[in-house]
mmCIF file of C-alpha atoms and ligand atoms in Angstrom:
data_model
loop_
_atom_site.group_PDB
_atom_site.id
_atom_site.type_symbol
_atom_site.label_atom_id
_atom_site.label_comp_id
_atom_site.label_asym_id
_atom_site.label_seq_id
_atom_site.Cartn_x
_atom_site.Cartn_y
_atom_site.Cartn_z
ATOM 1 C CA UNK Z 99 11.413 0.595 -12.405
ATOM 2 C CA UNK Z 100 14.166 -1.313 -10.238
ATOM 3 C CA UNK Z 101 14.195 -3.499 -7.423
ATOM 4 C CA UNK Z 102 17.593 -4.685 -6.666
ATOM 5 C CA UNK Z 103 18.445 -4.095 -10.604
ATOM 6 C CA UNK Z 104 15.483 -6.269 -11.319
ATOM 7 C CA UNK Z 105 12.142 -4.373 -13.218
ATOM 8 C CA UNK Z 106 9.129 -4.601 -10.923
ATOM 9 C CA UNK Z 107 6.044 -3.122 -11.245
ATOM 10 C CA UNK Z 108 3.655 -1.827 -8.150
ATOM 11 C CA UNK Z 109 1.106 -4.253 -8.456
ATOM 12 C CA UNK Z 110 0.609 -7.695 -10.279
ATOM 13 C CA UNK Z 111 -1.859 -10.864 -10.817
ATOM 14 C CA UNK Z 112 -0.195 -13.929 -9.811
ATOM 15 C CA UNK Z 113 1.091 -15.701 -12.805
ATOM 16 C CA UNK Z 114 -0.466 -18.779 -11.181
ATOM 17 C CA UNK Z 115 -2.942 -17.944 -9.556
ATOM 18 C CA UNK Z 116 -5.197 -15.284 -10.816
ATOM 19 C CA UNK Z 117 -7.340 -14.190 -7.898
ATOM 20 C CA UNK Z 118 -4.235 -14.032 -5.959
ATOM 21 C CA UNK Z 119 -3.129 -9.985 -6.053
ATOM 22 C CA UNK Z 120 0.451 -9.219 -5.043
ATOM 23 C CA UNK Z 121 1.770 -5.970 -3.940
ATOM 24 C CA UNK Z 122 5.097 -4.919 -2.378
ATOM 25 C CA UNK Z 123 4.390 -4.020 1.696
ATOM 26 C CA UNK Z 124 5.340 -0.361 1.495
ATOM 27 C CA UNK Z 125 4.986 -0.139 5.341
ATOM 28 C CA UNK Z 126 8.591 -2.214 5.312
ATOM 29 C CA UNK Z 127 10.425 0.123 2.973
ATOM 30 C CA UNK Z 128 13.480 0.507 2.858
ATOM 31 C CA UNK Z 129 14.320 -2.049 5.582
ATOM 32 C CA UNK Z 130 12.449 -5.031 3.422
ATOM 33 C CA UNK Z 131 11.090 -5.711 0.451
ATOM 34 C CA UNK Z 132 8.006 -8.011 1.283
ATOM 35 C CA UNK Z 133 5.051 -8.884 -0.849
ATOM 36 C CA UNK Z 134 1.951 -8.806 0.172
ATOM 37 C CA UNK Z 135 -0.982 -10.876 -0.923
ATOM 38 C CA UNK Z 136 -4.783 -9.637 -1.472
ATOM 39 C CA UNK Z 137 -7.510 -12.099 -2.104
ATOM 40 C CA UNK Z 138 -10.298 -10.484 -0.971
ATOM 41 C CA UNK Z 139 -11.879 -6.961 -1.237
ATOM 42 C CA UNK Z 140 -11.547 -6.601 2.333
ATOM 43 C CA UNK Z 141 -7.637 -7.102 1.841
ATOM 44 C CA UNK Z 142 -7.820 -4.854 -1.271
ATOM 45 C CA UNK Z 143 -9.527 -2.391 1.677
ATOM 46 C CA UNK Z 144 -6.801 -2.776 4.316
ATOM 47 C CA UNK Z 145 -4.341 -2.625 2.024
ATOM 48 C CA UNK Z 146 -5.511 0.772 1.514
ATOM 49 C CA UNK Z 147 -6.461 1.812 4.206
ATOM 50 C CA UNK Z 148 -3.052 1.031 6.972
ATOM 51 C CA UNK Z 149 -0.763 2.227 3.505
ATOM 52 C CA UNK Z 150 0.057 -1.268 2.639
ATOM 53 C CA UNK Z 151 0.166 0.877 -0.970
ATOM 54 C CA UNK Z 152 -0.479 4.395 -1.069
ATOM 55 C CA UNK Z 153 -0.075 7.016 -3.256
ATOM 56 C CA UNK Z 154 -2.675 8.244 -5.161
ATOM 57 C CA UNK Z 155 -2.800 6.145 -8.865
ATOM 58 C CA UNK Z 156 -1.864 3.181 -7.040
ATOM 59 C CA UNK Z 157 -4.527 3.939 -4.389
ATOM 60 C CA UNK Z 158 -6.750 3.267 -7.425
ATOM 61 C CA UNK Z 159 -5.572 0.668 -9.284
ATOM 62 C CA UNK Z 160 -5.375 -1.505 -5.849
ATOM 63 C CA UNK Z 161 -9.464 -0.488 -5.557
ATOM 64 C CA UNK Z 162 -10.097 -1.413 -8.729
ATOM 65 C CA UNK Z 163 -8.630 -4.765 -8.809
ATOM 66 C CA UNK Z 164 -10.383 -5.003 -4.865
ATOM 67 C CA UNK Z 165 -13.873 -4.788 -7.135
ATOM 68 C CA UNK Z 166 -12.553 -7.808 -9.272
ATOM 69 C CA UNK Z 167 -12.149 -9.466 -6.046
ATOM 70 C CA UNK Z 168 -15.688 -8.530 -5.580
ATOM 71 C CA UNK Z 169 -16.893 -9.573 -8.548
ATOM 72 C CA UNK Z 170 -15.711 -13.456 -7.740
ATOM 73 C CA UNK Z 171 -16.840 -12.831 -4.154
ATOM 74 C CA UNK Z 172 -20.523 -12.119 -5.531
ATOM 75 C CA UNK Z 173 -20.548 -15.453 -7.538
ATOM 76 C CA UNK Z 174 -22.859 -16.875 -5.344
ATOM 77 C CA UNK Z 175 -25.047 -14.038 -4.330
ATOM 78 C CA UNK Z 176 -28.484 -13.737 -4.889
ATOM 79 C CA UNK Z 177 -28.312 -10.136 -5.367
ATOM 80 C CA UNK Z 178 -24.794 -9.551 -6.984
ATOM 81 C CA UNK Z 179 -24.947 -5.682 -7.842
ATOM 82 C CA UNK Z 180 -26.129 -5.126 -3.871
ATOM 83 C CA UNK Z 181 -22.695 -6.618 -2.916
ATOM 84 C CA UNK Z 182 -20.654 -4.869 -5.318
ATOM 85 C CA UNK Z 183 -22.154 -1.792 -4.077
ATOM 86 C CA UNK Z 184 -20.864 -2.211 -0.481
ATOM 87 C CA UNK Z 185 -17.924 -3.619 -1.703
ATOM 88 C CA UNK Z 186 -17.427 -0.052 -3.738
ATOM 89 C CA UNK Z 187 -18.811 1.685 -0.623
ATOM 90 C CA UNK Z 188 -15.912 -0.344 1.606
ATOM 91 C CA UNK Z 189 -13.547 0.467 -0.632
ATOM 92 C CA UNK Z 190 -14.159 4.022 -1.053
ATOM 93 C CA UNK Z 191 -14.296 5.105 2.656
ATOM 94 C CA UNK Z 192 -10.426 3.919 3.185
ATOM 95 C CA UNK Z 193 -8.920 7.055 2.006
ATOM 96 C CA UNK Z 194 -10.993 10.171 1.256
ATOM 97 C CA UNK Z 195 -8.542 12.738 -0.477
ATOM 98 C CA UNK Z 196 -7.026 10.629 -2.957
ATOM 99 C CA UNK Z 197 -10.001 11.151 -5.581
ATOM 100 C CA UNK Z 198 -8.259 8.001 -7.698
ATOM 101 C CA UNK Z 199 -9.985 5.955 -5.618
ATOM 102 C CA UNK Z 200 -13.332 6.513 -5.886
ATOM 103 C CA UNK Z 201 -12.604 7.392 -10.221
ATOM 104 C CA UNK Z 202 -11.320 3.477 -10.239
ATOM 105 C CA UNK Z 203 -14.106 1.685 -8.442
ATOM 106 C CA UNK Z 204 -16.652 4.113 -10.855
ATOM 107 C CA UNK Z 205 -14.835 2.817 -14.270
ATOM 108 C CA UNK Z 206 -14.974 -0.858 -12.756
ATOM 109 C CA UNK Z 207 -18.481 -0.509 -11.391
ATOM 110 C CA UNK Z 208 -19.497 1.283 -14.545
ATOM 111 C CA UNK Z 209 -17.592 -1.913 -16.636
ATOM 112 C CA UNK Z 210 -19.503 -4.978 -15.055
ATOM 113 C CA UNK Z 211 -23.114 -3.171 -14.742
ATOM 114 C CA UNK Z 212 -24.546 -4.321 -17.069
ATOM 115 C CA UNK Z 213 -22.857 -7.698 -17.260
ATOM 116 C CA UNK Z 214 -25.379 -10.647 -16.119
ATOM 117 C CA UNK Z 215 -23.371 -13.719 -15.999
ATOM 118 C CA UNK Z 216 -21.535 -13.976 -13.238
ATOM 119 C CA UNK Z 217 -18.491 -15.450 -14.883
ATOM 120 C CA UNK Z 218 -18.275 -13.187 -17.993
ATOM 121 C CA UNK Z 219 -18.758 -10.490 -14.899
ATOM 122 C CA UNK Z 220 -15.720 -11.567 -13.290
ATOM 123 C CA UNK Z 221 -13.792 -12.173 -16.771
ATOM 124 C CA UNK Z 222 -14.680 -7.867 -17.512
ATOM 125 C CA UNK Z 223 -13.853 -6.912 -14.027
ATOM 126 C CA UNK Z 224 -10.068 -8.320 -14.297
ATOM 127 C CA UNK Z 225 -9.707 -7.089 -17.944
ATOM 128 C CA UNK Z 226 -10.783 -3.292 -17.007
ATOM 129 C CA UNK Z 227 -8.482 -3.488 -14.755
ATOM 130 C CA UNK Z 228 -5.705 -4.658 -15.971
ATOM 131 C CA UNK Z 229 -6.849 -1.908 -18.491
ATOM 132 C CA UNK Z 230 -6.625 0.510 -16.193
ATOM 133 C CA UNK Z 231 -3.394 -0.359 -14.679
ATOM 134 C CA UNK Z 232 -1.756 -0.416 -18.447
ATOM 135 C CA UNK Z 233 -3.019 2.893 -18.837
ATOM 136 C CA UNK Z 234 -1.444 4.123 -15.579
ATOM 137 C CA UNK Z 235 1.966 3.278 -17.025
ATOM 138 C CA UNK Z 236 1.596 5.124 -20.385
ATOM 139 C CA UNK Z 237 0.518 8.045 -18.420
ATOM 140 C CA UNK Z 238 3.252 8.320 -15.884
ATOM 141 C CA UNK Z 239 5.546 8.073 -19.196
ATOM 142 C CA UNK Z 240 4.153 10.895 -20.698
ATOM 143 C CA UNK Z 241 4.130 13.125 -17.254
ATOM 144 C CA UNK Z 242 7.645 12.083 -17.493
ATOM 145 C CA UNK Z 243 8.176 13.029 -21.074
ATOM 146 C CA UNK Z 244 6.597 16.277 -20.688
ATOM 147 C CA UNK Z 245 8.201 16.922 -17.706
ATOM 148 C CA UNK Z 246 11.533 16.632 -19.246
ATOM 149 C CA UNK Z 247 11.083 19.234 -21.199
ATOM 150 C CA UNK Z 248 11.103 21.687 -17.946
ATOM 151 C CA UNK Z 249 14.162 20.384 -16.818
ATOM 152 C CA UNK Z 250 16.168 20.381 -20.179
ATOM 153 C CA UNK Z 251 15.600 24.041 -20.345
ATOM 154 C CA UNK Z 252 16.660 24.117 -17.091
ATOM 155 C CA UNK Z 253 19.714 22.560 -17.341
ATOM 156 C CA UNK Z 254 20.775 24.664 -20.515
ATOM 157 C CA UNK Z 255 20.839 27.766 -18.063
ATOM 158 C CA UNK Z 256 23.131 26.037 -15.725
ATOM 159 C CA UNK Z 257 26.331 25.208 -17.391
ATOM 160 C CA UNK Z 258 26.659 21.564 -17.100
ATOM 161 C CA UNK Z 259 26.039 22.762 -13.314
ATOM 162 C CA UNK Z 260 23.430 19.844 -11.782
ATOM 163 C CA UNK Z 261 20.012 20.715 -11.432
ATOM 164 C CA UNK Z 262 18.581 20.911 -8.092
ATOM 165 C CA UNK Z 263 15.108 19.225 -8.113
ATOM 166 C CA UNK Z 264 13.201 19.540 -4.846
ATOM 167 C CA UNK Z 265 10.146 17.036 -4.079
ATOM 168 C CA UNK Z 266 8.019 15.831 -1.544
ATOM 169 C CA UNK Z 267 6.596 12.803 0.044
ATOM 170 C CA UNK Z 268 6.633 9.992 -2.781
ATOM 171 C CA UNK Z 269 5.368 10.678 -5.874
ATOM 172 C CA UNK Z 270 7.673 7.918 -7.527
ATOM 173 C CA UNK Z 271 7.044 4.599 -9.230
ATOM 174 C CA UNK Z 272 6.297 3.342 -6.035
ATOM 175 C CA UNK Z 273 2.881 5.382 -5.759
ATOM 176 C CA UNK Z 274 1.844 4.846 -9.003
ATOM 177 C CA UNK Z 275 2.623 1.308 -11.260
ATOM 178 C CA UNK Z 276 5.677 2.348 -13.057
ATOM 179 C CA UNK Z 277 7.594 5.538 -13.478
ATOM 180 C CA UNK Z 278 5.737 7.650 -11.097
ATOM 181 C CA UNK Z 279 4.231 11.213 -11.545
ATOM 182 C CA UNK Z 280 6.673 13.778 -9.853
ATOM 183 C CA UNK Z 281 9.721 11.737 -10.419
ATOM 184 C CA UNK Z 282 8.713 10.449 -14.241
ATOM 185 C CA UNK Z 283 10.401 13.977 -15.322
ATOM 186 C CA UNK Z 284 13.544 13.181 -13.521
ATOM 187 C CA UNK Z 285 14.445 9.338 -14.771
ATOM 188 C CA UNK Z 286 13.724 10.900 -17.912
ATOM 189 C CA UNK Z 287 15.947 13.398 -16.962
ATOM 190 C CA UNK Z 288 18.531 10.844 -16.026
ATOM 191 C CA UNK Z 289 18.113 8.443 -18.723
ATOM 192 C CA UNK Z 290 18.417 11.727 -21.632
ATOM 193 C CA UNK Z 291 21.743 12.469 -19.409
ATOM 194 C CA UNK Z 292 20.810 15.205 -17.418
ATOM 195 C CA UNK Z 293 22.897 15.662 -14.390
ATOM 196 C CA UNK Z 294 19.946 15.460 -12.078
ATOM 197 C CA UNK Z 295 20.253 16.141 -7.717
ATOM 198 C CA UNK Z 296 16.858 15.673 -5.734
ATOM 199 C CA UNK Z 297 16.339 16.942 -2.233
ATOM 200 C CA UNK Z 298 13.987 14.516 -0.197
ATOM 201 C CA UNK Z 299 11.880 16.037 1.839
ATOM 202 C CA UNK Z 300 11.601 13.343 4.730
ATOM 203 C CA UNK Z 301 7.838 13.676 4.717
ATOM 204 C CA UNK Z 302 6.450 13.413 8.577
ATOM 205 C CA UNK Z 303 5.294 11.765 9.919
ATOM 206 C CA UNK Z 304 4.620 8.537 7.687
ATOM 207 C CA UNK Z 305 8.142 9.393 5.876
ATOM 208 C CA UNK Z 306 7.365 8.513 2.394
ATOM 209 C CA UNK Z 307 10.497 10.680 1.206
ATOM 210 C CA UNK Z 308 13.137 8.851 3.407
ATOM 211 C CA UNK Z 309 11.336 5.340 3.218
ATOM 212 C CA UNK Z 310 10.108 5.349 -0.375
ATOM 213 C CA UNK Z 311 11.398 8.248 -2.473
ATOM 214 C CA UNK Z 312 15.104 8.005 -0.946
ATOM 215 C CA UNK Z 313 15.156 4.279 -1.797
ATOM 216 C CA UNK Z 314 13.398 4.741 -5.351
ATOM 217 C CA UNK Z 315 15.956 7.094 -6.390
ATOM 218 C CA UNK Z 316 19.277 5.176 -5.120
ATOM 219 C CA UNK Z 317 17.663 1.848 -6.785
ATOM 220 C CA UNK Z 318 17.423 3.971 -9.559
ATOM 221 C CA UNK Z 319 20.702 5.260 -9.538
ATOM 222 C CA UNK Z 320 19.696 9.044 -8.887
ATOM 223 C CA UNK Z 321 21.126 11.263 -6.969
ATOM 224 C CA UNK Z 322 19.617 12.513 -3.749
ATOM 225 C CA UNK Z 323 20.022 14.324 -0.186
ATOM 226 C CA UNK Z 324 17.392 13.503 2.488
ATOM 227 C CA UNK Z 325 16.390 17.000 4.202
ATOM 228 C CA UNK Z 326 14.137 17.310 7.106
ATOM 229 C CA UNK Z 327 10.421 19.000 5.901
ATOM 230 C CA UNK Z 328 11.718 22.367 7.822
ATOM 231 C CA UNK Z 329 14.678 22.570 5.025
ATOM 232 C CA UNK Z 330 13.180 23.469 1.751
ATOM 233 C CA UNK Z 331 12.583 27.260 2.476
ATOM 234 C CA UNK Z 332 16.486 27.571 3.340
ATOM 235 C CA UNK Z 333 18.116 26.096 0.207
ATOM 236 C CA UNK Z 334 15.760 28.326 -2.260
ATOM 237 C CA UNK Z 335 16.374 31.440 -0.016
ATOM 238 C CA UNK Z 336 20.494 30.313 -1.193
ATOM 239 C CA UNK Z 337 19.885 29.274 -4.763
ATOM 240 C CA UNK Z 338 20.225 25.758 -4.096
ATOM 241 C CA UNK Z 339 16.775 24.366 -5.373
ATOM 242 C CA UNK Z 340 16.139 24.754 -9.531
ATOM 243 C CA UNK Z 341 12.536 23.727 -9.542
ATOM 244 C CA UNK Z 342 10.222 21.874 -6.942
ATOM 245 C CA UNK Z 343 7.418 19.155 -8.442
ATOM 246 C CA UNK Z 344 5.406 17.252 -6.122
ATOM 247 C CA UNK Z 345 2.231 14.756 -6.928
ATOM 248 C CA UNK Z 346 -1.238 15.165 -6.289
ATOM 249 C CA UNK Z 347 -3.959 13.447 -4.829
ATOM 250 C CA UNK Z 348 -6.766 15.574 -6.438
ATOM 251 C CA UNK Z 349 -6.824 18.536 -8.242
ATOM 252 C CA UNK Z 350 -9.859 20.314 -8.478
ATOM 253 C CA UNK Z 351 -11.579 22.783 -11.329
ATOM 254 C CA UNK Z 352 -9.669 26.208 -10.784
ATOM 255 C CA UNK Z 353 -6.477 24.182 -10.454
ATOM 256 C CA UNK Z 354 -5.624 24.027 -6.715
ATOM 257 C CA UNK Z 355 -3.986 20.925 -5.740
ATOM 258 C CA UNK Z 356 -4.173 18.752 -2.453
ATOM 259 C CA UNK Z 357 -0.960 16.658 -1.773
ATOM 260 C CA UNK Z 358 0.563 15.658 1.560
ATOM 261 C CA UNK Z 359 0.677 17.548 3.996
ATOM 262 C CA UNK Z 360 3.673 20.269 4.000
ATOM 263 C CA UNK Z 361 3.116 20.415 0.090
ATOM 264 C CA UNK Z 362 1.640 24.390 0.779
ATOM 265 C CA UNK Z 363 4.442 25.652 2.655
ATOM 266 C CA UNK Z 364 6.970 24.428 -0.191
ATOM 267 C CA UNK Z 365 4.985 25.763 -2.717
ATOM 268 C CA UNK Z 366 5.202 29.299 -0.464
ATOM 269 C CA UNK Z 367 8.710 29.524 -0.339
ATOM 270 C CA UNK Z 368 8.870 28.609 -3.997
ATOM 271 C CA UNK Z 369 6.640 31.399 -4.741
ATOM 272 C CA UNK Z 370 9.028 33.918 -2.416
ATOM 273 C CA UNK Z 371 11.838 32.788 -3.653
ATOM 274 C CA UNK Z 372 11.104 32.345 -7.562
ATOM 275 C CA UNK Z 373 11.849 28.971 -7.896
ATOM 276 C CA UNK Z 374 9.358 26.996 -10.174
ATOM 277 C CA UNK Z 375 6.821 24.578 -8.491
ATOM 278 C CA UNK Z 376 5.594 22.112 -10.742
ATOM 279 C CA UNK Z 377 2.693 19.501 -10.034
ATOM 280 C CA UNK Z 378 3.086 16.074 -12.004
ATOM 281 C CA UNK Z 379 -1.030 15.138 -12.725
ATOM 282 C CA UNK Z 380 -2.479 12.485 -14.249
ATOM 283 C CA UNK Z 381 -5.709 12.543 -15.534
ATOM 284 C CA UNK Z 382 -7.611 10.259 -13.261
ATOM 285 C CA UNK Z 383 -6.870 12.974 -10.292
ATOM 286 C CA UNK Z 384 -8.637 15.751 -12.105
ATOM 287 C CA UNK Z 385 -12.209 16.457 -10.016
ATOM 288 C CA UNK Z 386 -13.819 18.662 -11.632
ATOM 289 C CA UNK Z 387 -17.281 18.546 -9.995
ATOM 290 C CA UNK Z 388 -15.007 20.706 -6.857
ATOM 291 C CA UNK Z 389 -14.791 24.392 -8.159
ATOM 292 C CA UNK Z 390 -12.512 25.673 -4.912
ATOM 293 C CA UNK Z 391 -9.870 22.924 -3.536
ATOM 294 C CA UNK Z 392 -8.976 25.282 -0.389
ATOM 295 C CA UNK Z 393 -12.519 25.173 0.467
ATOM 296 C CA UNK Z 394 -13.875 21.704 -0.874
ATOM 297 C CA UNK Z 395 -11.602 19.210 -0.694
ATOM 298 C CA UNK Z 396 -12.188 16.269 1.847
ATOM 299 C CA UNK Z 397 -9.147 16.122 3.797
ATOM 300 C CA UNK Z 398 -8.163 13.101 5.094
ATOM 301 C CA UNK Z 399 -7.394 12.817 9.734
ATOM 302 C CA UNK Z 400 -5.157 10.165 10.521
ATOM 303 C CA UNK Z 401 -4.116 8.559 13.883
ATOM 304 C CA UNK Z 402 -2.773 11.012 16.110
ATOM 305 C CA UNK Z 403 -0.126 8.124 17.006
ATOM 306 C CA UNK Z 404 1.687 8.389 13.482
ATOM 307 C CA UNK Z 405 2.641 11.874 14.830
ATOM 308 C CA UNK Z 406 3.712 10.529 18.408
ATOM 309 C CA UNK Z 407 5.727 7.623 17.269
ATOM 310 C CA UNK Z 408 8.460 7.101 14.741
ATOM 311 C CA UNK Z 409 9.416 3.571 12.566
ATOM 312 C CA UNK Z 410 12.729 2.985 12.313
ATOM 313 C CA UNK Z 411 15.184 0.187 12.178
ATOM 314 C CA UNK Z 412 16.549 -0.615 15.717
ATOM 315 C CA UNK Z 413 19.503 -3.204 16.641
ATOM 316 C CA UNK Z 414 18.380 -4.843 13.228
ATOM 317 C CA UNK Z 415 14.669 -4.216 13.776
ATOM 318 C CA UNK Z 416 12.031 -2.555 12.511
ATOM 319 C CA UNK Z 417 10.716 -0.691 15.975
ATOM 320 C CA UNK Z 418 8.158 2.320 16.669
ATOM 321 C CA UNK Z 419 9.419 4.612 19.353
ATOM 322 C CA UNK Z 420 7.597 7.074 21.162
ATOM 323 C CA UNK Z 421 8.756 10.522 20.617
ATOM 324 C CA UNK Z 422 6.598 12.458 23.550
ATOM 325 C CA UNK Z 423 4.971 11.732 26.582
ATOM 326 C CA UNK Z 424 2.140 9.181 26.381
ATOM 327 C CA UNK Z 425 -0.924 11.888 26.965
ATOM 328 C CA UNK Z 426 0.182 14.768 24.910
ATOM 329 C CA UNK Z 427 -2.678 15.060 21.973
ATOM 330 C CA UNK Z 428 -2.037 14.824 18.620
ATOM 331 C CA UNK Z 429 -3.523 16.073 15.479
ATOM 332 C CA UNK Z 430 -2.443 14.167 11.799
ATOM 333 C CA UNK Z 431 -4.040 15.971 8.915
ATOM 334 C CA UNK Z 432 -3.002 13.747 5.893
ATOM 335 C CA UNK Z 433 -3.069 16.566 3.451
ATOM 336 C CA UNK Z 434 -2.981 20.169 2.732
ATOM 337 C CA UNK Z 435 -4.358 22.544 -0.670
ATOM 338 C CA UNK Z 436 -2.000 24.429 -2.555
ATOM 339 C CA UNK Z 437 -3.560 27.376 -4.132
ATOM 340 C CA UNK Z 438 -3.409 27.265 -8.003
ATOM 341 C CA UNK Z 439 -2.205 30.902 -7.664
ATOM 342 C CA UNK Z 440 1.484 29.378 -6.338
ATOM 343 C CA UNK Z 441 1.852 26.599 -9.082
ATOM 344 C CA UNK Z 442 3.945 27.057 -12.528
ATOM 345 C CA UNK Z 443 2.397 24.576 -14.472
ATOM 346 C CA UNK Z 444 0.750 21.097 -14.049
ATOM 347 C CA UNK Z 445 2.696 18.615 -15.968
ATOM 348 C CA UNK Z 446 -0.097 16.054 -17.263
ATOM 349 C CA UNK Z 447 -0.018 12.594 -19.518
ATOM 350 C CA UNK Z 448 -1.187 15.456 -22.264
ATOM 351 C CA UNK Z 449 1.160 18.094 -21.899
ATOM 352 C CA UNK Z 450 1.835 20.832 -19.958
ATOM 353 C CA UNK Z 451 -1.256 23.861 -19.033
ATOM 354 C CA UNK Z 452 -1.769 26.425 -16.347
ATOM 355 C CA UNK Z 453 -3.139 25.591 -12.594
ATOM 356 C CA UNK Z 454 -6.415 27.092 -14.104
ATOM 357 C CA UNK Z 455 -9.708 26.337 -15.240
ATOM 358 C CA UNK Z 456 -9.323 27.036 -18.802
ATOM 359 C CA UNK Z 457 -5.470 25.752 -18.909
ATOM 360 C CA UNK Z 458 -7.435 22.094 -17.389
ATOM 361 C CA UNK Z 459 -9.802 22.892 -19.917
ATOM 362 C CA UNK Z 460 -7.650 23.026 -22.622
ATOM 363 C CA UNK Z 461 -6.445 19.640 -22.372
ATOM 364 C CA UNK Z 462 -9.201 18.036 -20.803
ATOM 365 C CA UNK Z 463 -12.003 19.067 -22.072
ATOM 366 C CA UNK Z 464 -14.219 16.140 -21.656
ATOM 367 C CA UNK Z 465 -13.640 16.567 -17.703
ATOM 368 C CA UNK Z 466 -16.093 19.053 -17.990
ATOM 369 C CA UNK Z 467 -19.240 17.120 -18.830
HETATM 370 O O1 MRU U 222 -0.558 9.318 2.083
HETATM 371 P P1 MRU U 222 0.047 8.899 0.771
HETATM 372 O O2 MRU U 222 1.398 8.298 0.901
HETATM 373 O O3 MRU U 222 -0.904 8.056 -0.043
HETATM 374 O O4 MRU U 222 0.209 10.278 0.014
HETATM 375 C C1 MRU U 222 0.791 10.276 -1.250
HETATM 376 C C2 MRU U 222 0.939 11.634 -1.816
HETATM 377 O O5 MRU U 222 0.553 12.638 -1.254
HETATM 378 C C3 MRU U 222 1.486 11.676 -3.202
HETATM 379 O O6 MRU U 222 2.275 12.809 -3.377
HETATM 380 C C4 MRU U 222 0.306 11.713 -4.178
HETATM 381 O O7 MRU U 222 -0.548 10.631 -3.944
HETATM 382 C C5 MRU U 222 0.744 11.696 -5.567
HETATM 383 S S1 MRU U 222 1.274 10.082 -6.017
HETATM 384 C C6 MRU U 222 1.768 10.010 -7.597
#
């Protein structure tokens, strides 16, 4: 997608340098657009980790190349698959919820087990991931192209009347490689010549809907209205949202979803309201082995200080600012379940299927075992 009118990608290999990784620094959206350089697994792991990327797909395709970066690391090691085992185990205790991550570092791990020489080692690890990353693209498309589908028969009940598409956090390009999962259905939308309006839910406290999916969308060209997370419940109570679709960080056997936090409450007042609540899923965040989300799914704590301060540009800066006294506690769960029993559909790289076991089943079987 765009940058400045220019096409970007997430995440790249240096074209001269190819154990230099490049990302952009996500913590500096919208104010700059940075890159940010990983050479080592521990940088693949901080990267991670303080949200240098984030999202979930992107999550994993930064861990997997982080185990290429391994893989050259443990050139010189007398025991190589020891050290690509804590470098897995590093890398998979950044972010627990996001089940990407630890899918990635499996298909890499599983990719360069076998593989004795240390160069041909390395030479696998980059090409699986690279792999992995091309994949990622073709199945954001296809979220996207199945997705569009929704909103054309949408907009045929509206009368040339926009369609009101509310999302939250950033489920964009941005937090996958290209097109995103949650917004894939709405450039399609836009570039099929749908007259497309998103409401950004600002997404407290890390803002990834004013910082990342607000300034997707007007690179894009789509357009949007920033709402504070309380909103949402008040425009569908009016008829003013068509449909809501969010991302997902995992979504587990009987189809309940974990996405940032504040995803459940939407997908209430989309369920008490009637409005449609979509979930845009690729494959690689299907967990299976989890048969109740509610119940099972590791939810990630965060600083309580990303609730007490706020980021924001300042006399030209980027500054934090405190926004309570200095001792009152603070509690930062990353993420939250919705129920499958409040989601329409989950929009996937192979069509569209219920938030159920057998409508997962039905188009991914082989998830099963
Ligand atoms: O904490 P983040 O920014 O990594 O959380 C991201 C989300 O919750 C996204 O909605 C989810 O990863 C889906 S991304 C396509």
């Amino acid at each position: 997608m765009l940058i400045n009118g220019k096409h970007q990608q997430t995440i790249w290999v240096n074209e001269q340098d190819e154990i230099l990784i490049q990302v952009f620094d996500q913590r500096h959206f919208p104010h700059k657009v940075e890159v940010f350089d990983i050479r080592t697994t521990k940088d693949a792991a901080f990267a991670i980790k303080e949200m240098v990327v984030r999202g979930a797909p992107l999550i994993g395709i930064t861990a997997a190349y982080g185990m290429y970066l391994a893989c050259i690391e443990a050139r010189g090691e007398k025991k190589p698959n020891l050290y690509l085992a804590e470098a897995a185990t590093e890398l998979n205790a950044t972010r627990p919820t996001a089940i990407n991550l630890a899918w990635a570092v499996h298909e890499l791990l599983s990719a360069v087990h076998k593989v004795k020489d240390p160069e041909e080692r390395i030479k696998v690890a980059l090409q699986k991931a690279n792999q992995l990353k091309e994949e990622d693209v073709a199945i954001s498309k296809n979220i996207g192209l199945h997705g569009l589908g929704v909103i054309k028969e949408i907009a045929a009940k509206k009368n040339g009347e926009p369609v009101n598409i509310l999302t939250h956090c950033n489920a964009g390009w941005l937090a996958t490689i290209d097109w995103g999962t949650a917004l894939s259905p709405i450039y399609h939308a836009q570039e099929a010549g749908i007259d497309v309006h998103v409401w950004v839910d600002e997404t407290r406290p890390r803002n990834q809907g004013a910082n990342l999916t607000a300034f997707e969308l007007n690179e894009q060209g789509v357009r949007h209205t920033l709402i504070n997370d309380n909103t949402g419940g008040h425009l569908m109570q009016h008829g003013m949202v068509d449909m809501v679709i969010v991302g997902t960080d995992r979504t587990v056997r009987n189809g309940d979803v974990a996405n940032k936090i504040g995803t459940y409450l939407k997908a209430l007042a989309a369920h008490d309201n009637n409005v449609p609540f979509y979930v845009g899923l690729p494959s690689s965040t299907l967990d299976c082995s989890i048969a109740d989300g509610v119940k099972d799914i590791p939810i990630e704590t965060r600083d309580g200080n990303e609730v007490k301060y706020m980021q924001g540009k300042v006399d030209g800066e980027i500054k934090s600012v405190l926004i309570c006294s200095e001792d009152t506690p603070a509690l930062n769960y990353g993420f939250d379940v919705t129920p499958a029993k409040y989601i329409t559909g989950l929009i996937t790289e192979r069509g569209i299927c219920e938030a159920s076991e057998e409508g997962i089943r039905s188009l991914f079987p082989e998830k099963f075992g």
